[in-house]
Amino acid sequence: MSFPYQIKSFEEYLEQYKISIEQPEKFWGGVAENFTWKKKWDKVLEWNFKEPRVRWFEGAKLNITENCLDRHLADKADQPAIIWEPNDPSQKNRILSYRELYISVCRFVQVLKNNGVRKGDRVCIYMPMIPELAIAVLACARMGAIHSVVFGGFSAQSIADRIEDAKCNIVITADGGNRGPKDIRLKSVIDEALQKTSYIQKVIVCKHLGNEVSMISGRDVWWHDELAKITQDEMPAETMDAEDMLFILYTSGSTGKPKGVVHSCAGYMIYTTYSFVNVFQYKPGDIYFCTADVGWITGHSYTIYGPLCAGATTIMFEGIPSFPDAGRFWDIVDKYKVNIFYTAPTAIRSLMGFGTEPLKNKSLQSLRVLGTVGEPINEEAWHWYDENIGRHRCPIVDTWWQTETGGIMISNLAGISHGKPSYATLPLPGIIPLLVDEKGHPVPGSDAGKDGVFRRDAKGDTVSGNLCIRFPWPSIIRTTYGDHERCRLNYFATYPDLYFTGDGALRDAEGNYRITGRVDDVLNVSGHRIGTAEVENAINMYPDVVESAVVGFPHDIKGQGIYAFVTLNRQHHVSGDDKTGVSKMVNQVIGAIAKPDKIQFVSGLPKTRSGKIMRRILRKIAEGEMENLGDISTLVDPTVVEEIKAGRL
Ligand code: WTA
C-alpha cells in the first residue's frame, strides 16, 4: 500500500499546509480518496462552531473495519497485524496476522449479536492489554455498536458512572490482567460496579489469567464458550454513515464528572490514519510500538485504528516499563526490531532514574523514529531519550493532542520538520492554531492562519496565550454523549467561533508551539488527565471532611503530583488513619491513578469574602513558592495562610 498523501519534504509540508487551509474540502477530499468507501460523500465539510455542528464527508457510507482489516487481505493477509507481548517475558507472545485478526473480529461480531447487541448499542469494555481487547473494539465497530472503553485502573464506582452515562447494556471484561507484579482482578471490579447500576444485562468474560471468578448465571458468559458456538469465519461489515458514532471515551474536565467524548466514523478514520502515516513517516513493513493502554485515546488512535488502517504491525504490550526490570521496553524493541517507538514523557523520566545500566547489551539499532505524547516533555528527558535511546540517530516527534481532537494536532514530522526540545513545533496540515489572551483577543503574531502560514521572518518575539483552533479538522469531537450543551460550553463557548483546548502555549518567532500545560483545573499526572473537582468530590465523601481543595505541584516523574488540602470537622483529632482513609476514598471513588501524593489537614482554606477558595495561593504553597504569594488582603482570614505554609508537606 502506498500513501500518496505522505509528505516527503519540508517544502512539501509547507505546500500541503497552505492547500489544506486555503482549500480544506479539496485537501481532505483528496486524502479520503485513498480509503475504502461503500459510498462516497456528497459534501466534504459543513460546520459551525456555534452549536457546534461539524459534519465531515456527509452522505458517505463506510465501515472503519473494512479499512483496518478487509482491504489488507489482498496483499497483507499473512503479515502480523498485532504482536502481543505478555507482561511476563517468560510467557509466550501471540502474533495475529491480518487474516487471523479479520476472522477473530468477524467471529466475535456474531458473539455480540448472539448476546443481544444491536447496531447503535453502547458496549462497555474493561479489559487488560490483550489481543481480545482490540478484537472487542473492532467487532463493535464492525457491527455498528458504540464502544466505551474504560481503563483497567478505574474503580467500580467510575465504571458504574460511565455505564449509566452511556446507558450501556453489556460489558466485556476478563478474569484479570497483569501489570508488572500485580494481578488486577477485573471481573471482581465489574461485579462490584454492577451492584451500583442495573443497566447491564450481559457480561462477556475473557479467560486470561485463569483466575477463579464468580459467574452469575444468565448474566455472565465466557468468551470462549460463546466463540465455540460460532461456525462462520466471515461477517459482513455494517454500513455506517460517515457521521454515525464510532465510540465514546470518557475524559476529565475542569468541572463535574468525566464527560463522554464522542468521535464519529469517517473523519476519525481519515485523520488518525493521515496523522499516523505523516507524523511517524510510517513505511510499509515497519514494526510499530505504542506503549499506551487502549483505555486512553492514544491507545484508540495510535495502537489500534491509525496503524491498522495503514496496514502496519502494531505491538500491544500488557506490562509496564519497569518489570521485571527497567530494560523491558528495550528488550521488546530488540526482540521485534521495532522501527517506530511512541511513549509518554513520564515513562522516560521514570526510566531515567535507573540510569544507563539497563541499556547495556541492548542494540536499539532497529529504531528509526521516537515519539512522545501526553504531557510536556522537559528538556532533560528529551535529551536523555535522544542520546540513550535514539543515539542521536532518530528524530523525536513531540505530539500534542487531546482526547477531544482524536488525533495528533501539533508535532514535527519525523525527519521532515525539525524537532525542538520541549516544543511540539508545527501544526499538521488542516490545523489552524491561534493564541488568544484572557479576553479572547488574538495575540499578535500568534496566528498560523491563511496569511503568512508561518512567520519565518523571525522578527517577532515569542508570544504566549491560550491555545485555540480556528477551523475544524476531521476528527474533532462531535459532542459529549447525552449532553451537547456541555460540549458547547466546555470547548466552544469560552471564545466565540474557536475551539478552546484548555492548554496554554508559547509560539516562537519561527512558528513553533510549546505547550505549557493546562490553564484550567485539570491536572496531568503521569500523562493522565485528572480533574481537581473530581478528586475533591471524592475526598469530600470521607466522613468528617468539611471541604477540600486539590492543586497540582511539580513532580519529577509524574510531571504533576496531586496535593490535597483538607479540612475536617474535628481538627484537633486528626490521625494517620484519616490520611489513609481519604486516600482510600479516592481510590474507591475514582481509582488508584487519582490518589493524592500529599494530603495536608488544615483548619481552614484561604477564601475571599464571597467564599471563593483562592487556589492561586494554594498552588503556590504546593509548588513551594512560599514568599511570593501576591495580595492576600482580600482573604477573610489571612492567618490560615501562615498555618498552611507552616504545615506544608
Ligand atoms: C497534554 C492525550 C504537552 C495537554 C493525547 C492536553 C501535552 C492533554 C502533549 C490531553 C504534548 C498532550 N505536550 N502537553 N505533546 N500531549 N498534552 O486527553 O495538556 O489524555 O490538553 O490526550 O495532555 O490529554 P488527553
XYZ file of C-alpha atoms and ligand atoms in Angstrom:
674
model
C 0.000 0.000 0.000
C 1.365 3.388 -0.799
C 0.331 6.640 0.759
C 0.036 9.361 -1.867
C -0.705 11.787 0.956
C 2.568 11.094 2.753
C 4.635 14.270 2.931
C 8.219 13.802 1.813
C 9.998 17.090 2.425
C 9.667 20.284 4.419
C 8.825 22.208 1.246
C 6.049 19.760 0.535
C 4.813 20.176 4.093
C 4.558 23.947 3.647
C 2.814 23.460 0.350
C 0.348 20.920 1.737
C -0.294 23.060 4.762
C -1.169 26.002 2.562
C -3.535 23.958 0.404
C -5.129 22.420 3.483
C -6.133 25.786 4.879
C -6.954 27.532 1.623
C -8.947 24.642 0.198
C -9.770 22.328 3.089
C -12.505 20.449 1.260
C -10.310 19.745 -1.710
C -7.454 18.743 0.563
C -9.355 16.304 2.808
C -11.445 15.045 -0.089
C -8.171 14.144 -1.801
C -6.862 12.302 1.256
C -10.174 10.444 1.610
C -9.908 9.104 -1.941
C -7.320 6.644 -0.601
C -9.776 4.821 1.657
C -12.412 2.159 1.103
C -15.971 3.514 0.982
C -19.270 1.778 0.483
C -20.473 5.073 -0.972
C -18.602 8.348 -1.422
C -19.614 11.637 0.166
C -21.900 14.316 -1.210
C -20.187 17.115 0.651
C -16.766 17.129 2.352
C -17.495 19.597 5.151
C -20.296 21.508 6.761
C -19.713 23.258 10.049
C -20.345 25.924 12.588
C -18.676 26.240 15.981
C -21.732 27.970 17.464
C -23.908 24.937 18.128
C -21.333 23.287 17.450
C -22.165 21.183 14.421
C -19.387 19.658 12.380
C -20.066 17.140 9.617
C -17.329 15.619 7.511
C -17.936 13.516 4.395
C -21.696 13.929 4.660
C -23.580 11.263 2.750
C -20.677 8.808 2.682
C -21.144 5.194 3.797
C -18.343 3.084 5.173
C -17.163 0.761 7.866
C -13.847 1.574 9.517
C -13.019 -2.125 9.933
C -13.103 -2.664 6.171
C -10.265 -0.173 6.140
C -8.477 -1.747 9.112
C -8.937 -5.342 8.010
C -10.675 -6.364 4.780
C -8.677 -4.212 2.442
C -5.388 -5.633 3.729
C -6.388 -9.220 2.994
C -5.367 -8.946 -0.646
C -1.696 -8.261 -0.005
C -1.086 -8.495 3.736
C -3.163 -11.427 4.923
C -0.114 -13.137 6.437
C 1.595 -10.047 7.761
C 1.352 -9.616 11.525
C -1.335 -7.086 12.381
C -0.949 -7.343 16.148
C 2.013 -8.622 18.089
C 1.067 -9.194 21.695
C 3.849 -9.172 24.262
C 2.843 -10.521 27.668
C 3.593 -8.914 30.986
C 5.896 -11.752 31.966
C 8.670 -12.182 29.386
C 8.909 -15.899 30.087
C 5.348 -16.371 28.836
C 4.596 -16.926 25.195
C 3.785 -13.994 22.975
C 0.991 -14.063 20.393
C 1.077 -12.881 16.829
C -2.123 -12.308 14.875
C -1.844 -11.919 11.129
C -4.279 -9.645 9.330
C -6.235 -12.741 8.266
C -6.372 -14.071 11.813
C -7.422 -10.719 13.204
C -10.074 -10.398 10.499
C -11.522 -13.818 11.313
C -11.400 -13.202 15.059
C -13.268 -9.936 14.657
C -15.890 -11.475 12.346
C -16.453 -14.311 14.799
C -16.734 -12.009 17.756
C -19.311 -9.871 15.947
C -21.502 -12.972 15.967
C -20.872 -13.472 19.668
C -22.007 -9.917 20.314
C -25.110 -10.390 18.202
C -25.942 -13.693 19.904
C -25.732 -11.860 23.193
C -28.255 -9.280 22.181
C -26.068 -6.420 20.962
C -27.616 -4.372 18.150
C -26.328 -1.582 15.944
C -26.199 1.663 17.917
C -25.976 -0.045 21.343
C -23.235 1.094 23.696
C -20.775 -1.555 24.840
C -18.564 -1.049 27.881
C -15.125 -2.664 27.552
C -12.978 -3.131 30.666
C -10.044 -5.293 29.704
C -6.307 -5.762 30.062
C -3.962 -5.084 27.134
C -4.515 -8.367 25.311
C -5.477 -9.000 21.669
C -9.076 -9.678 22.733
C -9.345 -6.015 23.698
C -8.565 -4.987 20.111
C -10.881 -7.717 18.838
C -13.727 -6.472 21.026
C -13.210 -2.866 19.926
C -13.082 -3.774 16.242
C -16.044 -6.138 16.496
C -18.153 -3.307 17.939
C -17.074 -1.054 15.083
C -17.805 -3.759 12.542
C -21.374 -4.246 13.691
C -22.029 -0.582 14.392
C -22.131 -0.833 18.178
C -20.507 2.062 20.034
C -17.628 1.077 22.272
C -16.857 2.815 25.522
C -13.507 1.524 26.752
C -12.767 2.116 30.424
C -9.126 1.978 31.532
C -8.373 -1.023 33.765
C -7.216 1.250 36.603
C -10.596 2.872 37.210
C -12.674 1.884 40.217
C -16.030 0.125 40.339
C -17.747 3.442 41.031
C -16.147 5.063 37.972
C -17.221 2.162 35.794
C -20.778 2.307 37.098
C -20.920 6.056 36.408
C -19.685 5.542 32.846
C -22.098 2.677 32.244
C -25.013 4.799 33.395
C -23.982 7.871 31.470
C -23.616 5.931 28.213
C -26.536 3.606 29.014
C -24.504 0.511 28.169
C -26.305 -2.800 28.432
C -23.335 -5.098 28.065
C -19.812 -5.271 29.489
C -16.857 -7.118 28.016
C -14.164 -7.896 30.545
C -11.578 -10.501 31.531
C -10.942 -12.620 34.594
C -7.914 -10.442 35.207
C -4.844 -8.756 33.851
C -1.218 -8.324 34.814
C 0.621 -5.107 35.330
C 4.137 -5.813 36.500
C 3.999 -7.813 39.727
C 0.293 -7.079 40.185
C -2.733 -9.151 39.271
C -5.688 -6.930 38.535
C -8.969 -8.699 39.231
C -11.035 -7.001 36.577
C -14.061 -9.269 36.835
C -14.384 -8.643 40.591
C -14.305 -4.904 39.963
C -17.051 -5.346 37.379
C -19.102 -7.419 39.841
C -18.836 -4.589 42.342
C -19.665 -1.986 39.691
C -22.761 -3.902 38.651
C -24.095 -3.731 42.193
C -24.251 0.015 41.701
C -26.114 0.018 38.397
C -28.858 -2.043 36.885
C -28.282 -1.249 33.218
C -26.209 -4.293 32.387
C -27.883 -7.425 31.065
C -24.819 -9.357 29.930
C -21.156 -9.714 30.822
C -18.768 -11.466 28.465
C -15.677 -12.651 30.304
C -12.427 -13.464 28.565
C -10.239 -16.044 30.306
C -6.746 -14.642 30.532
C -5.148 -15.381 33.893
C -7.168 -18.464 34.697
C -8.365 -16.942 37.968
C -11.344 -18.199 39.901
C -14.157 -15.777 39.179
C -17.780 -15.820 40.155
C -20.109 -16.166 37.197
C -23.725 -15.166 37.627
C -25.852 -17.491 35.601
C -27.978 -15.761 32.978
C -25.832 -12.646 33.129
C -22.202 -13.759 32.777
C -20.887 -15.829 29.887
C -17.382 -16.933 28.950
C -15.843 -15.511 25.791
C -14.514 -18.937 24.745
C -17.839 -20.717 25.336
C -19.631 -18.184 23.186
C -16.981 -18.414 20.494
C -17.311 -22.175 20.403
C -20.869 -21.731 19.134
C -19.754 -19.749 16.094
C -19.343 -21.543 12.807
C -18.738 -18.734 10.317
C -15.406 -17.020 9.749
C -16.892 -14.150 7.806
C -19.279 -11.435 8.801
C -20.124 -8.531 6.526
C -19.409 -5.115 7.970
C -22.421 -2.979 8.829
C -22.975 0.058 6.610
C -22.332 3.171 8.665
C -22.980 6.802 7.868
C -19.897 8.982 7.921
C -21.181 10.820 10.982
C -22.504 7.819 12.922
C -20.872 7.480 16.334
C -17.830 5.246 16.394
C -17.023 5.422 20.089
C -17.332 7.219 23.393
C -14.305 7.801 25.576
C -14.608 9.432 28.989
C -12.185 12.130 29.972
C -11.848 14.574 32.853
C -12.675 18.238 32.606
C -12.445 21.158 34.948
C -15.934 20.680 36.319
C -18.248 17.826 37.206
C -17.932 14.200 36.310
C -15.898 12.904 33.371
C -17.583 13.529 30.054
C -18.089 11.107 27.215
C -16.182 12.447 24.225
C -17.822 11.235 21.015
C -15.971 10.501 17.796
C -17.610 9.566 14.529
C -16.699 7.058 11.840
C -15.297 8.728 8.743
C -13.465 11.792 9.984
C -11.766 9.883 12.791
C -10.596 7.203 10.391
C -9.176 9.694 7.894
C -7.421 11.842 10.435
C -5.874 9.111 12.603
C -4.509 7.363 9.530
C -3.300 10.558 7.876
C -1.520 11.715 11.041
C -0.066 8.259 11.770
C 1.466 7.988 8.313
C 2.808 11.540 8.302
C 3.984 12.187 11.843
C 5.829 8.882 12.208
C 6.677 8.667 8.495
C 5.442 5.107 8.536
C 6.856 2.866 5.795
C 5.191 -0.400 4.802
C 6.797 -3.225 6.759
C 7.714 -1.085 9.764
C 7.200 -2.546 13.209
C 5.459 -0.002 15.366
C 5.242 0.036 19.158
C 2.991 2.449 21.018
C 3.120 1.823 24.755
C -0.247 3.461 25.516
C -3.069 1.451 27.024
C -6.169 1.210 24.850
C -8.078 2.648 27.812
C -6.822 6.084 26.706
C -7.212 7.968 23.451
C -3.614 7.290 22.388
C -4.341 3.581 22.504
C -7.517 4.034 20.447
C -5.964 6.195 17.742
C -2.380 5.000 17.624
C -2.332 1.448 18.963
C -5.428 0.288 17.108
C -7.188 2.376 14.481
C -4.478 4.510 12.822
C -1.827 1.776 12.479
C -4.303 -0.889 11.386
C -5.894 1.375 8.775
C -2.385 1.973 7.445
C -1.707 -1.777 7.383
C 1.047 -1.578 9.993
C 2.186 -4.167 12.515
C 1.246 -2.809 15.930
C 2.589 -4.127 19.216
C 0.315 -4.461 22.235
C 2.231 -4.766 25.474
C 0.423 -5.907 28.571
C 3.024 -4.904 31.126
C 4.847 -1.877 32.474
C 8.261 -0.338 31.645
C 9.971 -1.431 34.860
C 9.004 -5.099 35.095
C 10.829 -7.399 35.502
C 13.469 -4.694 35.114
C 13.935 -1.252 33.628
C 15.189 -2.695 30.348
C 11.818 -4.164 29.427
C 10.847 -1.682 26.672
C 14.289 -2.036 25.108
C 14.114 -5.828 25.169
C 10.845 -5.585 23.287
C 12.379 -3.166 20.795
C 15.220 -5.603 20.135
C 13.021 -8.715 20.148
C 10.738 -7.438 17.386
C 13.144 -4.997 15.743
C 10.848 -2.098 16.408
C 11.253 0.812 13.980
C 8.878 3.351 15.498
C 8.539 3.744 19.262
C 5.930 6.006 20.880
C 5.655 6.570 24.629
C 4.941 9.146 27.346
C 7.450 11.507 28.977
C 6.558 10.090 32.392
C 7.812 6.668 31.279
C 11.042 8.207 30.027
C 11.539 10.079 33.281
C 10.902 7.002 35.376
C 13.430 5.020 33.300
C 15.991 7.829 33.525
C 16.007 7.171 37.259
C 17.554 3.742 36.623
C 20.466 5.241 34.706
C 22.028 3.605 31.665
C 22.759 0.232 33.252
C 19.505 -1.338 31.919
C 20.538 -0.232 28.425
C 23.689 -2.340 28.431
C 23.620 -5.029 25.751
C 20.587 -3.522 24.079
C 21.073 -2.928 20.409
C 18.227 -0.474 19.620
C 19.593 -0.331 16.078
C 16.215 -1.028 14.518
C 14.765 2.237 15.846
C 14.210 4.955 13.287
C 11.619 7.258 14.871
C 10.810 8.081 18.500
C 7.718 9.820 19.758
C 6.238 11.253 22.931
C 2.710 12.156 23.933
C 0.510 13.127 26.826
C 2.322 15.943 28.584
C 5.072 18.451 28.023
C 8.471 16.785 27.770
C 11.130 18.574 29.774
C 14.466 19.193 28.090
C 16.375 16.806 30.327
C 14.107 13.902 29.438
C 14.176 14.865 25.755
C 17.973 14.771 25.714
C 18.135 11.501 27.617
C 15.732 9.923 25.122
C 17.651 11.356 22.178
C 21.029 10.277 23.467
C 20.378 6.907 25.060
C 17.507 5.524 23.033
C 17.742 7.331 19.715
C 21.561 7.508 19.905
C 21.242 10.825 18.108
C 20.049 8.951 15.011
C 16.297 9.134 15.462
C 14.068 12.179 15.186
C 11.817 12.623 18.218
C 8.273 13.678 17.432
C 6.664 15.554 20.325
C 2.984 15.121 19.565
C 0.458 17.457 21.146
C -3.196 16.489 21.008
C -6.175 15.554 23.188
C -8.953 13.023 23.618
C -11.218 15.621 22.029
C -9.016 16.130 18.975
C -8.943 12.397 18.148
C -5.529 12.663 16.540
C -2.189 14.482 16.645
C -2.579 18.239 16.057
C 0.801 19.838 16.579
C 4.007 17.895 16.042
C 7.116 17.793 13.972
C 7.029 15.190 11.208
C 9.829 12.655 11.651
C 12.804 13.607 9.535
C 10.751 16.205 7.641
C 10.430 19.111 10.031
C 12.812 19.850 12.876
C 12.180 18.903 16.454
C 13.000 21.324 19.213
C 13.287 20.065 22.788
C 10.098 20.788 24.732
C 8.323 22.163 21.643
C 5.573 20.274 19.856
C 6.578 22.605 16.996
C 4.289 22.999 13.959
C 0.632 22.265 13.236
C -0.289 19.387 10.959
C -1.955 20.243 7.656
C -5.541 21.247 8.277
C -4.864 22.545 11.784
C -5.041 26.307 12.364
C -3.931 27.191 15.888
C -4.445 30.601 17.393
C -3.303 32.010 20.723
C -5.692 34.350 22.478
C -5.439 36.434 25.637
C -7.826 36.169 28.585
C -10.409 38.274 26.788
C -10.219 36.203 23.650
C -8.283 38.715 21.596
C -5.808 37.090 19.226
C -2.244 37.535 20.441
C -0.421 39.427 17.683
C 1.926 37.188 15.748
C 0.343 34.005 17.066
C -1.735 33.162 14.046
C -0.655 30.325 11.809
C -3.574 31.154 9.589
C -4.124 31.840 5.972
C -1.897 34.841 5.715
C 1.753 34.061 6.011
C 1.340 30.458 7.217
C 4.432 30.527 9.414
C 6.126 33.704 10.347
C 9.600 32.649 9.491
C 10.775 36.212 9.130
C 11.979 35.808 12.720
C 11.356 39.407 13.577
C 8.627 38.582 16.026
C 9.171 37.634 19.624
C 7.962 34.589 21.408
C 4.332 35.188 22.330
C 2.049 33.343 24.717
C -1.650 32.776 25.203
C -4.450 30.282 25.463
C -4.352 27.754 22.672
C -7.379 27.641 20.391
C -8.057 26.090 16.988
C -9.822 28.142 14.376
C -11.070 25.600 11.882
C -12.479 22.064 12.143
C -10.361 19.023 11.323
C -11.843 15.616 10.501
C -11.502 14.034 13.968
C -12.737 16.945 16.064
C -15.042 15.998 18.981
C -18.665 15.866 17.781
C -20.461 16.014 21.100
C -20.290 14.911 24.706
C -22.528 11.911 25.000
C -26.063 12.740 26.068
C -25.297 16.408 26.696
C -24.483 18.512 23.668
C -24.720 21.734 25.636
C -21.870 20.583 27.819
C -19.747 20.135 24.720
C -20.587 23.645 23.583
C -19.895 25.186 26.983
C -16.643 23.330 27.505
C -14.974 23.844 24.178
C -16.803 26.365 22.023
C -18.232 28.977 24.376
C -15.126 30.399 26.063
C -14.087 32.210 22.870
C -16.650 32.690 20.107
C -16.003 30.721 16.916
C -12.953 28.981 18.330
C -12.318 25.511 19.722
C -10.615 26.088 23.095
C -8.129 23.413 24.124
C -7.738 24.267 27.813
C -3.962 24.493 27.276
C -1.621 27.443 27.394
C 1.124 27.751 24.807
C 4.050 29.801 23.562
C 4.801 30.447 19.935
C 8.340 31.331 18.908
C 9.393 33.559 16.027
C 9.582 30.586 13.696
C 6.055 29.499 14.390
C 6.892 26.628 16.750
C 4.416 25.961 19.528
C 5.411 24.983 23.014
C 2.565 23.676 25.126
C 2.981 24.921 28.679
C 0.184 22.950 30.323
C -3.434 23.276 31.328
C -4.831 26.656 32.165
C -7.952 25.160 33.739
C -8.429 22.999 36.819
C -7.259 19.840 35.137
C -4.086 18.090 36.284
C -1.823 15.971 34.145
C -0.493 13.202 36.365
C 1.787 10.738 34.577
C 0.160 11.791 31.330
C -3.331 11.090 32.695
C -5.902 13.820 32.877
C -7.455 14.267 36.283
C -9.959 16.951 37.197
C -9.315 18.615 40.556
C -13.078 18.876 41.094
C -13.408 15.122 40.711
C -10.728 14.443 43.323
C -12.262 16.987 45.694
C -15.645 15.391 45.263
C -14.154 12.010 46.194
C -12.297 13.389 49.222
C -15.452 15.102 50.443
C -17.155 11.732 50.654
C -14.870 10.738 53.510
C -16.789 11.128 56.781
C -15.970 14.307 58.706
C -14.456 16.119 55.749
C -15.843 19.638 55.595
C -14.182 20.676 52.401
C -11.065 20.229 50.337
C -9.039 21.900 47.643
C -6.830 19.997 45.239
C -3.985 21.511 43.256
C -1.027 20.220 41.290
C 2.651 20.503 42.164
C 5.737 19.722 40.072
C 6.715 16.063 40.375
C 9.985 14.690 38.993
C 8.493 11.588 37.441
C 4.761 12.143 37.170
C 5.075 15.643 35.768
C 2.436 16.793 38.207
C 1.583 15.369 41.589
C -1.698 15.795 43.447
C -1.706 17.948 46.585
C -4.886 17.946 48.668
C -5.706 20.470 51.402
C -8.451 19.094 53.597
C -10.480 20.437 56.499
C -12.155 18.065 58.944
C -14.918 18.954 61.370
C -12.651 17.821 64.249
C -9.353 19.485 63.513
C -7.773 18.517 66.821
C -8.179 14.809 66.449
C -6.680 14.227 63.041
C -4.809 10.949 62.888
C -2.784 8.968 60.384
C -5.901 6.921 59.819
C -7.576 9.959 58.307
C -4.867 10.267 55.706
C -5.215 6.613 54.803
C -8.970 6.973 54.852
C -9.010 9.943 52.493
C -6.616 8.191 50.156
C -8.710 5.021 50.202
C -11.822 7.003 49.465
C -10.256 8.493 46.325
C -9.094 5.045 45.301
C -12.606 3.744 45.740
C -14.431 6.566 44.003
C -12.063 7.186 41.078
C -9.189 4.706 41.112
C -5.563 4.458 42.166
C -4.412 6.919 39.487
C -6.095 9.794 41.304
C -4.748 9.142 44.815
C -3.215 12.330 46.251
C 0.557 12.320 46.709
C 0.191 14.713 49.613
C -2.684 15.286 51.997
C -2.433 18.213 54.389
C -5.125 18.685 57.015
C -5.726 22.356 57.710
C -8.081 24.302 59.938
C -9.401 26.426 57.089
C -8.888 27.194 53.417
C -7.969 30.644 52.143
C -11.204 32.226 50.942
C -12.342 35.536 49.599
C -15.260 37.335 51.184
C -17.517 35.894 48.537
C -16.493 32.417 49.667
C -14.271 31.543 46.748
C -11.241 29.390 47.520
C -8.065 31.173 46.414
C -6.459 28.310 44.578
C -3.698 30.532 43.310
C -2.342 30.730 46.865
C -2.645 27.014 47.483
C -0.975 26.269 44.180
C 1.964 28.467 45.084
C 2.333 26.886 48.502
C 2.143 23.401 46.983
C 4.827 24.418 44.497
C 6.991 25.598 47.380
C 6.796 29.263 46.397
C 6.155 30.499 49.908
C 7.446 34.035 49.647
C 5.658 35.449 46.687
C 2.008 34.731 47.363
C 0.697 38.003 45.971
C -2.086 40.016 47.517
C -3.735 38.126 50.348
C -5.520 41.094 51.877
C -8.838 40.138 50.291
C -8.939 36.927 52.318
C -11.485 36.579 55.075
C -8.858 35.115 57.359
C -5.274 35.684 56.188
C -3.918 33.791 59.205
C -4.840 30.428 57.686
C -2.172 31.100 55.074
C 0.529 31.145 57.743
C -0.775 27.920 59.209
C -0.876 26.234 55.794
C 2.650 27.425 54.993
C 3.943 26.118 58.301
C 2.344 22.722 57.786
C 3.370 22.303 54.147
C 4.371 18.763 53.272
C -1.484 17.395 27.458
C -3.611 12.726 25.304
C 2.398 18.981 26.059
C -2.232 18.684 27.192
C -3.254 12.571 23.823
C -3.563 18.192 26.657
C 0.568 17.587 26.031
C -3.784 16.939 27.446
C 1.106 16.872 24.938
C -4.660 15.948 26.722
C 2.380 17.288 24.435
C -0.814 16.017 25.461
N 2.980 18.350 25.030
N 1.212 18.630 26.579
N 2.994 16.668 23.445
N 0.226 15.918 24.615
N -0.613 17.013 26.328
O -6.921 13.967 26.511
O -2.404 19.364 28.397
O -5.363 12.396 27.741
O -4.610 19.115 26.820
O -4.892 13.217 25.424
O -2.480 16.396 27.659
O -4.723 14.729 27.408
P -5.540 13.518 26.818
